[in-house]
Amino acid sequence: SSFELTARNKYAALLVEQPDQLAPYLASFSVVFNVGKLVGPPLGGWLVALQGPAGALAIDAATYLLPIVTVLWLLHPHGSMERRSGGGAAASLATAWRSCGATLRHVLRFTALSCLVGFFHPGLAPLIAADILGPTPQALGWFTSVLAAGSIVGGVVLQKNSGWLSQRPGLLMGTCTVLTALAQLGMAAAQPDRLGWLADPLALAMAFLIGAGTASLLAGVNLIGQVGAPMAIRGRMAGLGQIAFLGGGGLSGLMAAGLTALLGLPACFALLGGSGLVIGVAELIRHGGLRLRPAELRST
């Protein structure tokens, strides 16, 4: 999956007719991906019920044939636009890290830090759903569906504003981090013993905002890296972004699990949400006015 993402990002730049079309084109991937997250699990459950696990997996595997055929035979990339880095040390992640520039290095570092305090919900989704809605499969379905719905809305907003947001990394990342942090604090407050019947609607509303904030951050950082990096290192910039997402997010899940076991889920939400709020506000204050020109404009 990570390999496909890095290849798709670099390939996308060869499909658009004009450089300014790249940002909305890349942002649309987030919308499509999260629509799949919303539709795919119920469809998969239906297939498992009808065909069993082996049959469902076979059908799922067969569905990959259509995009493969599309890429190989129907799409016509502009091969003359491609820029390769060559082999050896010039093609390494370390070289891409050094040559991408101070702004993109800051983007990657901030992404890892933001994911560390704000991207633990995928790993703890069953626990969170059981705590706020109940231990039934329907509760987990509602929680994940609301997360996906928030991710779709966040992706649509990013797509509509991708041109100028991709050039304002501090504003985009800081806003997404603050939104996610406020939603986590709201989740900590959504306790039935305090709010009664309002707790469940509030928790679902906060889950929607968590989905919107995290999806916009991940898609936005990928967008910034692709628009701001030269063609030769765009594939590796997507790889570095994956390292930041998965590294920060993976540690976030472990840290949140430890805090939950020690202090309880509401306290975990409060601590990590408060940390994210500090990080996000600091980013807005220090780098909210940061500008990043697209790589094509810098090279002309």
XYZ file of C-alpha atoms in Angstrom:
300
model
C 0.000 0.000 0.000
C 2.809 2.411 0.873
C 4.619 1.558 -2.361
C 1.431 2.160 -4.355
C 0.920 5.531 -2.685
C 4.434 6.750 -3.451
C 4.182 5.596 -7.074
C 0.704 7.090 -7.496
C 1.806 10.476 -6.217
C 4.651 10.796 -8.683
C 2.553 9.325 -11.504
C -0.215 11.875 -10.840
C 2.095 14.752 -11.773
C 2.506 13.172 -15.226
C -1.249 13.043 -15.851
C -2.312 16.650 -15.275
C -2.138 19.099 -18.159
C -1.031 22.118 -16.102
C 0.993 22.330 -12.854
C -1.785 24.233 -11.071
C -4.105 21.244 -11.626
C -1.912 18.974 -9.510
C -3.094 20.175 -6.087
C -6.841 19.536 -6.530
C -6.092 16.289 -8.371
C -4.025 14.980 -5.461
C -6.562 16.214 -2.901
C -9.285 14.216 -4.629
C -7.493 10.998 -3.621
C -8.382 11.670 0.011
C -12.069 11.987 -0.837
C -12.103 8.804 -2.919
C -10.154 6.871 -0.291
C -12.474 7.876 2.550
C -15.592 7.165 0.514
C -14.125 3.706 0.124
C -13.681 3.491 3.906
C -17.338 4.401 4.331
C -18.700 1.995 1.710
C -16.152 -0.818 1.795
C -16.691 -2.358 5.260
C -20.482 -2.855 4.872
C -19.925 -4.240 1.372
C -17.227 -6.563 2.681
C -19.497 -7.767 5.467
C -22.239 -8.478 2.935
C -19.820 -10.462 0.752
C -18.542 -12.469 3.718
C -22.123 -13.314 4.681
C -22.951 -14.467 1.144
C -19.705 -16.074 -0.003
C -17.682 -16.743 3.108
C -14.197 -15.315 3.811
C -12.432 -17.100 0.933
C -15.029 -16.074 -1.634
C -15.084 -12.481 -0.386
C -11.289 -12.239 -0.590
C -11.299 -13.714 -4.099
C -13.860 -11.146 -5.276
C -11.890 -8.383 -3.565
C -8.697 -9.491 -5.331
C -10.475 -9.553 -8.692
C -11.565 -5.937 -8.275
C -7.920 -4.877 -8.570
C -7.898 -5.923 -12.225
C -9.915 -2.883 -13.354
C -7.545 -0.220 -11.949
C -4.558 -2.209 -13.252
C -6.035 -2.263 -16.754
C -6.883 1.440 -16.463
C -3.338 2.404 -15.524
C -1.675 0.213 -18.165
C -3.941 0.796 -21.165
C -6.206 3.810 -20.709
C -4.132 6.504 -19.018
C -1.581 8.381 -21.076
C 1.051 10.070 -18.891
C 3.260 12.853 -20.200
C 6.509 10.920 -20.154
C 8.554 13.907 -21.282
C 7.780 15.645 -17.969
C 9.276 12.884 -15.845
C 12.488 13.591 -13.962
C 14.400 10.729 -12.413
C 17.109 10.918 -9.809
C 19.256 8.119 -11.177
C 20.654 5.307 -9.072
C 22.917 4.956 -6.076
C 23.032 7.505 -3.292
C 21.176 10.082 -5.398
C 18.029 7.945 -5.158
C 18.069 7.499 -1.381
C 15.599 8.860 1.152
C 18.477 10.632 2.899
C 19.279 12.575 -0.278
C 15.621 13.529 -0.682
C 15.536 14.685 2.947
C 18.567 16.904 2.464
C 17.500 18.330 -0.892
C 13.815 18.998 -0.206
C 14.513 22.239 1.674
C 14.028 23.527 5.215
C 10.285 24.154 4.820
C 9.444 20.605 3.730
C 11.696 19.162 6.427
C 9.717 21.185 8.966
C 6.480 19.868 7.469
C 7.626 16.265 7.919
C 8.846 16.826 11.472
C 5.635 18.563 12.494
C 3.560 15.810 10.891
C 5.320 13.151 12.966
C 4.809 15.203 16.147
C 1.163 15.944 15.387
C 0.435 12.293 14.591
C 2.134 11.289 17.849
C -0.502 13.088 19.918
C -3.478 12.991 17.578
C -3.559 9.850 15.444
C -4.270 7.035 17.879
C -7.935 6.483 17.000
C -7.383 3.816 14.281
C -5.747 1.425 16.734
C -8.119 2.118 19.606
C -11.351 2.388 17.590
C -13.043 -0.684 19.139
C -12.129 0.481 22.646
C -13.298 4.040 21.987
C -16.573 2.893 20.428
C -17.245 0.527 23.333
C -16.530 3.248 25.884
C -18.641 6.015 24.374
C -21.435 4.087 22.622
C -21.457 0.546 23.972
C -19.834 -2.848 23.290
C -22.047 -3.839 20.337
C -20.920 -4.260 16.702
C -23.409 -1.533 15.770
C -21.599 0.888 18.074
C -18.291 0.237 16.326
C -20.023 0.595 12.959
C -21.505 3.945 13.918
C -18.172 5.207 15.234
C -16.127 4.194 12.179
C -18.815 5.456 9.785
C -18.903 8.861 11.470
C -15.097 9.016 11.370
C -15.188 8.229 7.650
C -17.919 10.830 7.050
C -15.787 13.470 8.769
C -12.800 12.412 6.685
C -14.830 12.808 3.485
C -15.988 16.294 4.437
C -12.455 17.296 5.423
C -11.165 15.985 2.104
C -13.789 17.908 0.127
C -12.942 21.147 1.940
C -9.244 20.566 1.274
C -9.922 19.806 -2.383
C -11.912 23.017 -2.844
C -9.109 25.082 -1.275
C -6.095 23.013 -2.294
C -4.437 25.684 -4.430
C -3.788 28.256 -1.713
C -3.641 25.870 1.263
C -0.831 23.854 -0.326
C 1.248 27.037 -0.276
C 0.529 27.770 3.418
C 1.831 24.716 5.273
C 1.880 26.265 8.748
C -1.722 27.425 8.507
C -2.966 24.092 7.147
C -1.103 21.861 9.600
C -1.751 24.071 12.618
C -5.483 24.339 11.900
C -5.876 20.586 11.396
C -3.970 19.847 14.605
C -6.034 22.342 16.626
C -9.280 20.937 15.217
C -8.279 17.369 16.125
C -7.123 18.439 19.583
C -10.371 20.284 20.355
C -12.323 17.217 19.226
C -10.255 15.018 21.547
C -10.953 17.367 24.456
C -14.649 17.262 23.558
C -14.467 13.455 23.543
C -12.972 13.539 27.032
C -15.929 15.639 28.195
C -18.569 13.400 26.567
C -19.232 11.270 29.629
C -22.757 9.969 30.406
C -22.379 10.591 34.144
C -21.879 14.292 33.397
C -24.009 14.947 30.328
C -26.617 12.185 30.381
C -28.273 11.568 27.003
C -26.219 14.327 25.365
C -23.011 12.321 25.772
C -23.558 10.015 22.774
C -24.430 12.773 20.228
C -21.509 14.869 21.469
C -19.113 11.923 21.177
C -20.242 11.216 17.605
C -19.880 14.900 16.700
C -16.335 14.866 18.108
C -15.567 11.673 16.168
C -16.708 13.480 13.006
C -14.282 16.339 13.760
C -11.444 13.921 14.538
C -12.004 12.300 11.153
C -12.044 15.675 9.414
C -8.945 16.962 11.212
C -6.750 13.901 10.803
C -7.748 13.240 7.189
C -7.102 16.861 6.236
C -3.710 16.779 7.952
C -2.580 13.584 6.241
C -3.904 14.565 2.810
C -2.700 18.137 3.229
C 0.849 17.177 4.145
C 1.007 14.822 1.170
C -0.294 17.668 -0.987
C 2.309 20.105 0.352
C 5.130 17.638 -0.210
C 4.138 16.919 -3.806
C 3.477 20.511 -4.851
C 6.536 21.881 -3.067
C 9.097 19.255 -4.090
C 10.881 18.934 -7.449
C 9.659 16.162 -9.742
C 12.766 14.023 -9.193
C 12.098 13.486 -5.477
C 8.293 13.511 -5.334
C 8.060 9.737 -4.992
C 10.481 9.752 -2.089
C 8.711 12.716 -0.491
C 5.560 10.587 -0.416
C 7.635 7.852 1.220
C 8.991 10.256 3.832
C 5.439 11.408 4.497
C 4.412 7.781 5.073
C 7.256 7.385 7.553
C 6.056 10.481 9.425
C 2.404 9.307 9.403
C 3.029 5.700 10.327
C 5.886 6.393 12.735
C 4.047 9.073 14.667
C 0.722 7.274 14.414
C 2.141 3.918 15.451
C 3.805 5.354 18.536
C 0.645 7.331 19.232
C -1.406 4.130 19.431
C 1.043 2.542 21.865
C 1.231 5.681 24.000
C -2.549 6.115 24.054
C -3.007 2.450 24.972
C -0.599 2.857 27.893
C -2.282 6.045 29.099
C -5.715 4.416 28.814
C -4.610 1.387 30.820
C -3.106 3.645 33.477
C -5.561 6.557 33.681
C -8.621 5.634 31.625
C -9.799 6.697 28.178
C -11.222 10.154 29.124
C -7.919 11.140 30.739
C -6.030 9.880 27.677
C -8.187 12.050 25.416
C -7.685 15.033 27.716
C -3.893 14.688 27.967
C -3.229 14.092 24.280
C -5.855 16.615 23.212
C -4.301 19.265 25.446
C -0.841 18.461 24.062
C -2.134 18.690 20.509
C -3.776 22.032 21.226
C -0.475 23.467 22.469
C 1.405 22.108 19.454
C -1.195 23.347 16.965
C -1.507 26.834 18.428
C 2.294 27.163 18.561
C 2.488 26.192 14.879
C -0.119 28.798 13.937
C 1.677 31.509 15.926
C 5.181 30.694 14.712
C 4.559 29.518 11.148
C 1.006 30.542 10.280
C 2.324 33.041 7.749
C 4.818 30.638 6.160
C 4.619 30.493 2.360
C 5.820 27.698 0.072
C 6.011 28.346 -3.645
C 5.263 25.398 -5.942
C 8.395 23.729 -7.300
C 7.499 24.610 -10.903
C 7.395 28.321 -10.032
C 10.691 28.205 -8.163
C 12.423 26.600 -11.141
C 11.268 29.264 -13.633
